[in-house]
PDB file of C-alpha atoms in Angstrom:
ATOM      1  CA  UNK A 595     143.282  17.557  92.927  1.00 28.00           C
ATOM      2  CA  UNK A 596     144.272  20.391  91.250  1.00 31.00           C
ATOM      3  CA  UNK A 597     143.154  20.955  87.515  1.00 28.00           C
ATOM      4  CA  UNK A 598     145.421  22.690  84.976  1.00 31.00           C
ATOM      5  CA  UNK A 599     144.250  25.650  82.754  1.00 28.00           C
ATOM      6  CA  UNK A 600     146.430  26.976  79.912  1.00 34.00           C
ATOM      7  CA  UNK A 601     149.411  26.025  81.897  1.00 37.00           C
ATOM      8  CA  UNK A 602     147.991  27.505  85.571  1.00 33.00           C
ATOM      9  CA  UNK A 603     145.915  25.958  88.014  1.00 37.00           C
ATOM     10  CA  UNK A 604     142.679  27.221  88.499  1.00 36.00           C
ATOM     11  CA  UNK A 605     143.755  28.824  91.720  1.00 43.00           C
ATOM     12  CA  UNK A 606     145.816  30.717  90.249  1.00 44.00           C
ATOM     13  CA  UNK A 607     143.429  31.748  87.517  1.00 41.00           C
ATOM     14  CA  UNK A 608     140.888  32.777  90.088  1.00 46.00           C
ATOM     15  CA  UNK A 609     143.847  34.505  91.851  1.00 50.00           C
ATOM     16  CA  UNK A 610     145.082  36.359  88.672  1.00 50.00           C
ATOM     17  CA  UNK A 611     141.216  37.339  87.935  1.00 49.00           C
ATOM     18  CA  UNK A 612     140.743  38.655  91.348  1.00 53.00           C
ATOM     19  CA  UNK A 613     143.578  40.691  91.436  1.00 55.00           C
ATOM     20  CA  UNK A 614     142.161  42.152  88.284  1.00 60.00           C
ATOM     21  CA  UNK A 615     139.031  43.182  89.348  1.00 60.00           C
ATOM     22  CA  UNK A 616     140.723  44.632  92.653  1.00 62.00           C
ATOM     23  CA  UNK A 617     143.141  46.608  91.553  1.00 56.00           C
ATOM     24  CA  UNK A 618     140.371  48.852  90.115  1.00 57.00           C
ATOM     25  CA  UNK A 619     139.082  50.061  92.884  1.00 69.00           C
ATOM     26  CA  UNK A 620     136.214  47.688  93.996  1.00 84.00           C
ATOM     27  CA  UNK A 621     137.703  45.696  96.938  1.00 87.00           C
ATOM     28  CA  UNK A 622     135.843  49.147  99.308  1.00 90.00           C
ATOM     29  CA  UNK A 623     133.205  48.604  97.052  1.00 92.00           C
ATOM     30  CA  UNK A 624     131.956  44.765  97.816  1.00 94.00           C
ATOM     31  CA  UNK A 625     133.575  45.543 101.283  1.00 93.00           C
ATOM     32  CA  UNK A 626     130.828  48.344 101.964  1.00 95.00           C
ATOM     33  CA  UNK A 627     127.726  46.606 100.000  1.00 97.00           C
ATOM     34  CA  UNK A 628     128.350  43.463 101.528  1.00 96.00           C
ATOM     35  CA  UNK A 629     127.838  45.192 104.729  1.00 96.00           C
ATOM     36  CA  UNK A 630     124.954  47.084 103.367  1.00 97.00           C
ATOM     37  CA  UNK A 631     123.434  43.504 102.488  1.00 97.00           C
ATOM     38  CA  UNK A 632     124.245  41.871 105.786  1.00 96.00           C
ATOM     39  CA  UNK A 633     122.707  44.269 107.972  1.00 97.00           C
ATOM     40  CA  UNK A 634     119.587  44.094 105.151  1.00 97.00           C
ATOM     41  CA  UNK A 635     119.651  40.263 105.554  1.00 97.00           C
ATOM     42  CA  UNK A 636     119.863  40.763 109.765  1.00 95.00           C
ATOM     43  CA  UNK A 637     116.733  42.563 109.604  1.00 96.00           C
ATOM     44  CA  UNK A 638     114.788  40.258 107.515  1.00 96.00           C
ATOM     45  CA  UNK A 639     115.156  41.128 104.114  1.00 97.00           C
ATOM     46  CA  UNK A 640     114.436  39.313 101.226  1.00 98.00           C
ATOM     47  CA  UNK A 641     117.086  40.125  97.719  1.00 98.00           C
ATOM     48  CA  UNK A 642     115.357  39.943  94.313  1.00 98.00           C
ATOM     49  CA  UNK A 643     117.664  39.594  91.376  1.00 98.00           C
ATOM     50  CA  UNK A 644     117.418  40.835  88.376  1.00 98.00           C
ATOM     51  CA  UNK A 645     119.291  40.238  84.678  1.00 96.00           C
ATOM     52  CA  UNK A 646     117.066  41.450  81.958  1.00 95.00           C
ATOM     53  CA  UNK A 647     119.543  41.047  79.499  1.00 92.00           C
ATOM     54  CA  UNK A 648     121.751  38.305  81.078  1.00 92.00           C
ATOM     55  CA  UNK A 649     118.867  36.411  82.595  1.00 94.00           C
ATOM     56  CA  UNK A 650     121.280  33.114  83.949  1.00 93.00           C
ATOM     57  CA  UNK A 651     123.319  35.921  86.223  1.00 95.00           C
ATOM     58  CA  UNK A 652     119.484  36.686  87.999  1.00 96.00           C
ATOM     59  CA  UNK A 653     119.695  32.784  88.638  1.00 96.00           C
ATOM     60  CA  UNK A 654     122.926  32.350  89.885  1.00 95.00           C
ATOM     61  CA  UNK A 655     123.370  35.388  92.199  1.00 96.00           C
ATOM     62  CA  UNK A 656     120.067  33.872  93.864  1.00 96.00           C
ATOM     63  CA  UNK A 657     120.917  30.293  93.777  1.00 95.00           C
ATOM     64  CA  UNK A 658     124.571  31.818  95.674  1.00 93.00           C
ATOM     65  CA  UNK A 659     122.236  33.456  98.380  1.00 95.00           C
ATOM     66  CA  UNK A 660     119.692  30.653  98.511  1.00 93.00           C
ATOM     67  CA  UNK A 661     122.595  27.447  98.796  1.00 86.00           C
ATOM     68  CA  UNK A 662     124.540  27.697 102.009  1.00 77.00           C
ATOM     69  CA  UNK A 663     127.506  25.388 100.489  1.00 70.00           C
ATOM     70  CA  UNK A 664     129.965  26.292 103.635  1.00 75.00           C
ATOM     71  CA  UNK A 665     129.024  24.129 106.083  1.00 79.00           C
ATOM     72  CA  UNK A 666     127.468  26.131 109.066  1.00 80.00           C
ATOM     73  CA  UNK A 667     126.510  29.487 106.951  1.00 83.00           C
ATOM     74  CA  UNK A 668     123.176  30.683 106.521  1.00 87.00           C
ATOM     75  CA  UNK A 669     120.648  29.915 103.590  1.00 92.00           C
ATOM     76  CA  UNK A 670     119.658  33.787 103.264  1.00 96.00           C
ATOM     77  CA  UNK A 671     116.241  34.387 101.450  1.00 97.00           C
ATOM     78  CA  UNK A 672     117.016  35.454  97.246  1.00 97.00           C
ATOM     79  CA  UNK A 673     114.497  35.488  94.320  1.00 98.00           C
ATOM     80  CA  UNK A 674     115.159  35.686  90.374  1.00 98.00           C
ATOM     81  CA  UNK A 675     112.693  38.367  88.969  1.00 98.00           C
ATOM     82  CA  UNK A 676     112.371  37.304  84.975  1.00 96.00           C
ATOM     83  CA  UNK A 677     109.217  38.767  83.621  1.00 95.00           C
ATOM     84  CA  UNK A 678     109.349  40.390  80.763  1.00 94.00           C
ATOM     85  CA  UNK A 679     107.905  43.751  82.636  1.00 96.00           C
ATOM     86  CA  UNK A 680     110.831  43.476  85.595  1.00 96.00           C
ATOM     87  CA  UNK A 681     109.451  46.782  86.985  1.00 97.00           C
ATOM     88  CA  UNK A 682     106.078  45.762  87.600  1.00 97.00           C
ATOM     89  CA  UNK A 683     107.182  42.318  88.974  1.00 97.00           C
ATOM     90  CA  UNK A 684     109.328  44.354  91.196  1.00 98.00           C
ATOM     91  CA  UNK A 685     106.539  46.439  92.358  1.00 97.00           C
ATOM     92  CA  UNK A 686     104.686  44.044  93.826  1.00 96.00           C
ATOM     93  CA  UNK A 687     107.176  41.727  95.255  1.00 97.00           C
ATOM     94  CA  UNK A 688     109.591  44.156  96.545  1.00 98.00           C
ATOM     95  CA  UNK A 689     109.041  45.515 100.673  1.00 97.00           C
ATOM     96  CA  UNK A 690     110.135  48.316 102.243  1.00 96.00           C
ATOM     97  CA  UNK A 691     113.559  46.931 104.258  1.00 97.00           C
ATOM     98  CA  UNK A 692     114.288  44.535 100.895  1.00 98.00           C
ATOM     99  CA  UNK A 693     117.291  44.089  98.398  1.00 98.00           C
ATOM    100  CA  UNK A 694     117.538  44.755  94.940  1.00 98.00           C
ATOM    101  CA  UNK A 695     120.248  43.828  93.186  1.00 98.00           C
ATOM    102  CA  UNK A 696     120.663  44.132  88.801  1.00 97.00           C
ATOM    103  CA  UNK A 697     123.410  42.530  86.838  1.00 96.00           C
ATOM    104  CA  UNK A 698     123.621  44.826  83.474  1.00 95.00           C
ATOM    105  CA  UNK A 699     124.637  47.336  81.359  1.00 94.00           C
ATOM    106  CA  UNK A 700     124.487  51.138  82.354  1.00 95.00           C
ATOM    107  CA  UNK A 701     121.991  51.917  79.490  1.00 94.00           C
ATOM    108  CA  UNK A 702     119.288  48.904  80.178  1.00 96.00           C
ATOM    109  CA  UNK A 703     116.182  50.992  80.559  1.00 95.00           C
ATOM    110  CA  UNK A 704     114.436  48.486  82.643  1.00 96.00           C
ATOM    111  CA  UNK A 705     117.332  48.738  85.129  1.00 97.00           C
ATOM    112  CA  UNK A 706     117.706  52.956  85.303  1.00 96.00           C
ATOM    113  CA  UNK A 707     113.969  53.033  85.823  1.00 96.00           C
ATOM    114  CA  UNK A 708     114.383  49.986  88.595  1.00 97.00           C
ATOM    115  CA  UNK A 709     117.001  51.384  90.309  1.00 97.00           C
ATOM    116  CA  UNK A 710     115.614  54.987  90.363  1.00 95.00           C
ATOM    117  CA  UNK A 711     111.864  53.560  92.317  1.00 97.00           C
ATOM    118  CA  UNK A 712     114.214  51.408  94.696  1.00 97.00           C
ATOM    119  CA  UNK A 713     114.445  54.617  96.797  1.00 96.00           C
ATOM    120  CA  UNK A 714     110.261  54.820  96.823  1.00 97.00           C
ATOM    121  CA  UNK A 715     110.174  51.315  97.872  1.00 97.00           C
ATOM    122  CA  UNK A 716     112.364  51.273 100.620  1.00 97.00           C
ATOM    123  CA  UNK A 717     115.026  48.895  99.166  1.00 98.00           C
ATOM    124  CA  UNK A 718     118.902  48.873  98.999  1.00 98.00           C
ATOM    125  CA  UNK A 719     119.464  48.374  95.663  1.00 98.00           C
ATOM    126  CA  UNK A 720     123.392  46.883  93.969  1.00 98.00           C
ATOM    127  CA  UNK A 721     124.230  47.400  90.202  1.00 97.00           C
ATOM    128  CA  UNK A 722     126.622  45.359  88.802  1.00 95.00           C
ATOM    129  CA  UNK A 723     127.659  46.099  85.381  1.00 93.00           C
ATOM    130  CA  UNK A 724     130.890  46.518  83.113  1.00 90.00           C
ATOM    131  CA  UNK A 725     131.540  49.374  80.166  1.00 90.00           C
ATOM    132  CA  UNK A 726     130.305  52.665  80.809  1.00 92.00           C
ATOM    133  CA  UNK A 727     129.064  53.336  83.952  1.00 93.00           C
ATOM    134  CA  UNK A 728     125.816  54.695  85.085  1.00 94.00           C
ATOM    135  CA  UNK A 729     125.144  57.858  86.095  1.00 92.00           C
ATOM    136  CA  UNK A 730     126.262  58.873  89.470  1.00 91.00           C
ATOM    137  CA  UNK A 731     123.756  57.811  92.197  1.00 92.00           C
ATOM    138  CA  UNK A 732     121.816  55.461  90.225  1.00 95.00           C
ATOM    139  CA  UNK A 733     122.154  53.122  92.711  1.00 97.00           C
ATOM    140  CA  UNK A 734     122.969  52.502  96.455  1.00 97.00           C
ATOM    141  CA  UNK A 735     126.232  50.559  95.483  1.00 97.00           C
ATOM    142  CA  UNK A 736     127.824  50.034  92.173  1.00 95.00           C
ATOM    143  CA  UNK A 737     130.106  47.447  91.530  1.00 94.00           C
ATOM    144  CA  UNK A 738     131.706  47.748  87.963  1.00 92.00           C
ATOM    145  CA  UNK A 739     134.297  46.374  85.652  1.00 89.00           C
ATOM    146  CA  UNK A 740     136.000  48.997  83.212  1.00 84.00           C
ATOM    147  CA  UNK A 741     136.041  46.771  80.499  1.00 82.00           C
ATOM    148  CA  UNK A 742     134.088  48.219  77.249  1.00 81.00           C
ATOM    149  CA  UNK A 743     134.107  44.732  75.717  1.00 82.00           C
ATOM    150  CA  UNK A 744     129.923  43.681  75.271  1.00 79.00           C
ATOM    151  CA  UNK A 745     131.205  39.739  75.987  1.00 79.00           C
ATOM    152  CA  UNK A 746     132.456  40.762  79.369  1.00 82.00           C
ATOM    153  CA  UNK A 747     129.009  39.831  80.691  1.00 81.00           C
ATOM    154  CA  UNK A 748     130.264  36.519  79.971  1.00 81.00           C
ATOM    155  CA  UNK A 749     133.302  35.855  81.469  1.00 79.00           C
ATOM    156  CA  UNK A 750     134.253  34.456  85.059  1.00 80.00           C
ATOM    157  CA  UNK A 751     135.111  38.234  86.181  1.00 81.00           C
ATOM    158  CA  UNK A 752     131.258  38.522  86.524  1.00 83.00           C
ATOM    159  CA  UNK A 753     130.787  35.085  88.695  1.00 87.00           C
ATOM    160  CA  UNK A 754     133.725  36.001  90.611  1.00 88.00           C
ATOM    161  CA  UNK A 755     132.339  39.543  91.452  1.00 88.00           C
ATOM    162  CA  UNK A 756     128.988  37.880  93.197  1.00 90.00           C
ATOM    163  CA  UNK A 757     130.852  34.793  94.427  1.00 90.00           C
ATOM    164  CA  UNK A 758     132.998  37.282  96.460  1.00 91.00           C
ATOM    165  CA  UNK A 759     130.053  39.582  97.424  1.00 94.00           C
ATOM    166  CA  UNK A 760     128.240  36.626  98.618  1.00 93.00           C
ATOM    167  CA  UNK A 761     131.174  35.328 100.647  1.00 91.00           C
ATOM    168  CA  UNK A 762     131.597  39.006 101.894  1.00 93.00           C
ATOM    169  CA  UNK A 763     128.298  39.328 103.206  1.00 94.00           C
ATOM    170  CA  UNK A 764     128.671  36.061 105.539  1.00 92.00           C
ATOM    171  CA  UNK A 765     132.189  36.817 106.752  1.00 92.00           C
ATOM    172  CA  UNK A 766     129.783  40.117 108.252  1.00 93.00           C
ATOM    173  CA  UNK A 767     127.699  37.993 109.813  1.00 92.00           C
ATOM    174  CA  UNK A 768     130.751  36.253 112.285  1.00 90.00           C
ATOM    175  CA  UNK A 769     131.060  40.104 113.475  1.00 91.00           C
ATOM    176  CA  UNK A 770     127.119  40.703 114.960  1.00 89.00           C
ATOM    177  CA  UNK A 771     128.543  43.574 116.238  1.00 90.00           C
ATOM    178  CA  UNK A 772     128.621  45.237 112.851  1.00 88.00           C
ATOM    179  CA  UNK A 773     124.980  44.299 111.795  1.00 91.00           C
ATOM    180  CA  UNK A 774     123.160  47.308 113.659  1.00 84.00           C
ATOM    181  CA  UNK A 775     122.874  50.335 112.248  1.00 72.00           C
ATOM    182  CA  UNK A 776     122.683  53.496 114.151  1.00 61.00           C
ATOM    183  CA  UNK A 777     119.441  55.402 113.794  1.00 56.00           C
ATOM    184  CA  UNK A 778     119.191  58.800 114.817  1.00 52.00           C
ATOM    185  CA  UNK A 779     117.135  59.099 117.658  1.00 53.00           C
ATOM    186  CA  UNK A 780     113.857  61.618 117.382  1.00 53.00           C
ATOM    187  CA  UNK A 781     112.215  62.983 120.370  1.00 53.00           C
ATOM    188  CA  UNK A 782     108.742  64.747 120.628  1.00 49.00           C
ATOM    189  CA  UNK A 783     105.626  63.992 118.408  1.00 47.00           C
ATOM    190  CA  UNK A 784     107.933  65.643 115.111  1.00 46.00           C
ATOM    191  CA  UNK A 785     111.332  65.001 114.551  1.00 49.00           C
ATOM    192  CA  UNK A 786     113.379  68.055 113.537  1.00 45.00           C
ATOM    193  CA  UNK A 787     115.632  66.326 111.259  1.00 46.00           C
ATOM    194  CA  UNK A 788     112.994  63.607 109.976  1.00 50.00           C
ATOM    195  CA  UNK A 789     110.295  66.363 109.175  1.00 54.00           C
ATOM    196  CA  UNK A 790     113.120  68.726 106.827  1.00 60.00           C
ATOM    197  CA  UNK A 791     113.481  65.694 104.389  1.00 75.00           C
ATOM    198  CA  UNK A 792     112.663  65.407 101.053  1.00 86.00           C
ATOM    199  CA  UNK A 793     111.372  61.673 100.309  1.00 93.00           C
ATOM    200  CA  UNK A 794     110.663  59.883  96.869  1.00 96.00           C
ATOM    201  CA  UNK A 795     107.450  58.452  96.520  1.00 97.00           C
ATOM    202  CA  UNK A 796     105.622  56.391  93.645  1.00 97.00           C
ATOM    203  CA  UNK A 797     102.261  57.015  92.795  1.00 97.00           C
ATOM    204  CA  UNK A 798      99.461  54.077  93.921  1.00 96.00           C
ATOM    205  CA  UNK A 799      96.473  56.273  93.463  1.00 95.00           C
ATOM    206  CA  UNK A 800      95.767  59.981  91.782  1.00 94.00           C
ATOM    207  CA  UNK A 801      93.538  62.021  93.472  1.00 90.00           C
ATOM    208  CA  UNK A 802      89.790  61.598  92.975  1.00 85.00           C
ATOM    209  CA  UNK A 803      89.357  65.507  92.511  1.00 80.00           C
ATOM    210  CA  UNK A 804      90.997  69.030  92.511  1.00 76.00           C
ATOM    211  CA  UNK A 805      90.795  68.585  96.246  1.00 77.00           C
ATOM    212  CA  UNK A 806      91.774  65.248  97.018  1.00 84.00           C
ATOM    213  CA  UNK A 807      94.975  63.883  98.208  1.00 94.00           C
ATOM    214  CA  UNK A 808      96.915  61.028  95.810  1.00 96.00           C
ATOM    215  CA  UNK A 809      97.748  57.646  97.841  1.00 96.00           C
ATOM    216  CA  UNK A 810     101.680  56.951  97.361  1.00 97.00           C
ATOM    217  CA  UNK A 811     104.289  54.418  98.397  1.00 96.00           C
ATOM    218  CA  UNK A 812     107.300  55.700 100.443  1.00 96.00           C
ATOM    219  CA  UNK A 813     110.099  53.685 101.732  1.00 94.00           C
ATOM    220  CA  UNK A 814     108.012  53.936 105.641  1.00 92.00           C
ATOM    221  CA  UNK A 815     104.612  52.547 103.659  1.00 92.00           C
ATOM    222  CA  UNK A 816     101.827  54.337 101.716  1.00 94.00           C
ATOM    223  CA  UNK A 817     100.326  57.721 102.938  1.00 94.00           C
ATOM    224  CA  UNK A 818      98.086  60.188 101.307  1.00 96.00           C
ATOM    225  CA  UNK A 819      99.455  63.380 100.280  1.00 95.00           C
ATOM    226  CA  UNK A 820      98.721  66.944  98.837  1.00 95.00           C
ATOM    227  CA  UNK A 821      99.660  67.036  94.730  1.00 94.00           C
ATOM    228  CA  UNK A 822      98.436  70.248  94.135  1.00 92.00           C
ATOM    229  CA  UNK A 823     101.840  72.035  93.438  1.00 92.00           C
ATOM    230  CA  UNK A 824     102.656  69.016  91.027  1.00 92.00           C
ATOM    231  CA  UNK A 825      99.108  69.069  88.897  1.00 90.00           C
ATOM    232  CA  UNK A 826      97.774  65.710  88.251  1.00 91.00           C
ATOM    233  CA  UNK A 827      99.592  62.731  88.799  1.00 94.00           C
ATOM    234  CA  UNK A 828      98.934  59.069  87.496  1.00 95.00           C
ATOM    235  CA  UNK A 829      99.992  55.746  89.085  1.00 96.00           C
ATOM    236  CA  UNK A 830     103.590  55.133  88.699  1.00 96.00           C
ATOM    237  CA  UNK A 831     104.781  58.767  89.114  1.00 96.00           C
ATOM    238  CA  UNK A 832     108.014  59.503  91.265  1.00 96.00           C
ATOM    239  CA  UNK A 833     107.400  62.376  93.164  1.00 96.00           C
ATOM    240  CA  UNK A 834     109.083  64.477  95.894  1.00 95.00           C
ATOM    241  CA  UNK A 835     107.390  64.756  98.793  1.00 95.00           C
ATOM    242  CA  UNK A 836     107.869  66.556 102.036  1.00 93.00           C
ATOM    243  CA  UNK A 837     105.555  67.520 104.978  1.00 90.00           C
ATOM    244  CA  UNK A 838     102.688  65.749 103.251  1.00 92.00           C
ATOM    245  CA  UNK A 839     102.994  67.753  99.819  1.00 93.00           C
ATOM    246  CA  UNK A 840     104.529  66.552  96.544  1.00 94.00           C
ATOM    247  CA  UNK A 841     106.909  69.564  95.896  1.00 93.00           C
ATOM    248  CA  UNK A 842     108.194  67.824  92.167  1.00 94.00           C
ATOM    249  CA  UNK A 843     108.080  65.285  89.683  1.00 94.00           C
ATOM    250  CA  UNK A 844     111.082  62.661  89.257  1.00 91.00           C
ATOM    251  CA  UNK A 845     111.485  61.743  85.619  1.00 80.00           C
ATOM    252  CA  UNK A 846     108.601  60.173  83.707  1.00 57.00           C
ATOM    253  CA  UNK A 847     106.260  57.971  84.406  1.00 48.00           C
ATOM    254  CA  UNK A 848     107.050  54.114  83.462  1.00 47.00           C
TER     255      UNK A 848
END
């Protein structure tokens, strides 16, 4: 049966929405961080959502993930993340090879300072949001609706966004061929390549002295490191690190 709205069916309002969203450039978008999520999902990932603002989008992009309606398709592992300190519930749910994915606005500052640790932790993190956008590489994939209305939160375009990325992601998994990524290959005891990199790491432990080495988290699991260069650091600092130093601080702590 087919049920009229305002004169269409809802097919065709879901059609006419869709086309909407497209036609702004996020059909490469969802195609690449469905992709992204799939592979994630492959390897044994678990997605945490988050919606500090919007809380009922956490639930439902989970409860998408979670319910494997199609007959046949996989129930893939998603959690809603609601405290009221989403960071810190983050922190220790959150493993290195995980998904993060926030529905809000560019300027919620539990979401910037998420996003911005994801890289620390090892996670592929997704930002959906409408209005302005936020600032270039906040996050692994952005999906975004140009709309500077503060209801658009609220309207299907939202649902359909997540709907579609969650449908996405399973049409990857009928092509196994696509859910391996390639990894550079490193030979000898130090990789040439690997050993030139700048990581982000969060602080677990400062040092215990003007000689001691702090214990952080990277996205490969915790190490100890050299913070002299940087001065004291406290638990929760983002630092740069490379060849076992921490050559910079990332922001402020949170």
């Amino acid at each position: 049966m087919t049920v009229r709205v305002a004169g269409r069916s809802t097919t065709d309002a879901t059609a006419g929405i869709a086309a909407d969203i497209l036609d702004h450039g996020l059909a490469e978008g969802l195609a690449a961080a469905s992709l992204s999520i799939a592979r994630r999902f492959s390897a044994g990932a678990t997605m945490w959502c988050v919606a500090p603002q919007w809380e009922p989008h956490a639930h439902h992009v989970a409860v998408e993930f979670v319910h494997p309606v199609i007959v046949g398709k996989r129930a893939l592992p998603a959690v809603a993340l609601t405290a009221h300190d989403v960071v810190a519930q983050a922190r220790v749910s959150v493993r290195p090879g995980d998904i993060v994915i926030a529905i809000a606005a560019a300027d919620d500052p539990a979401v910037l300072d998420l996003m911005r640790r994801t890289v620390a932790w090892g996670a592929l993190s997704t930002w959906i949001g409408s209005g302005d956008r936020p600032p270039p590489g906040a996050a692994d994939h952005v999906l975004w609706i140009d709309d500077a209305n503060p209801l658009a939160p609220a309207t299907g375009r939202f649902v359909l966004m997540y709907h579609l990325l969650w449908e996405l992601t399973h049409v990857c998994f009928e092509h196994p061929g696509l859910l391996s990524e390639d990894v550079a290959d490193c030979e000898g005891d130090v990789c040439i390549t690997c050993s030139d990199e700048g990581r982000q790491a969060e602080v677990i432990l400062a040092a215990d002295g003007p000689l001691g080495t702090a214990l952080v988290r990277t996205a490969t699991g915790e190490e100890r490191i050299d913070t002299t260069l940087v001065g004291p650091v406290a638990p929760r600092d983002l630092l740069l690190v490379h060849a076992g130093s921490a050559l910079a601080r990332i922001g402020d702590a949170s």
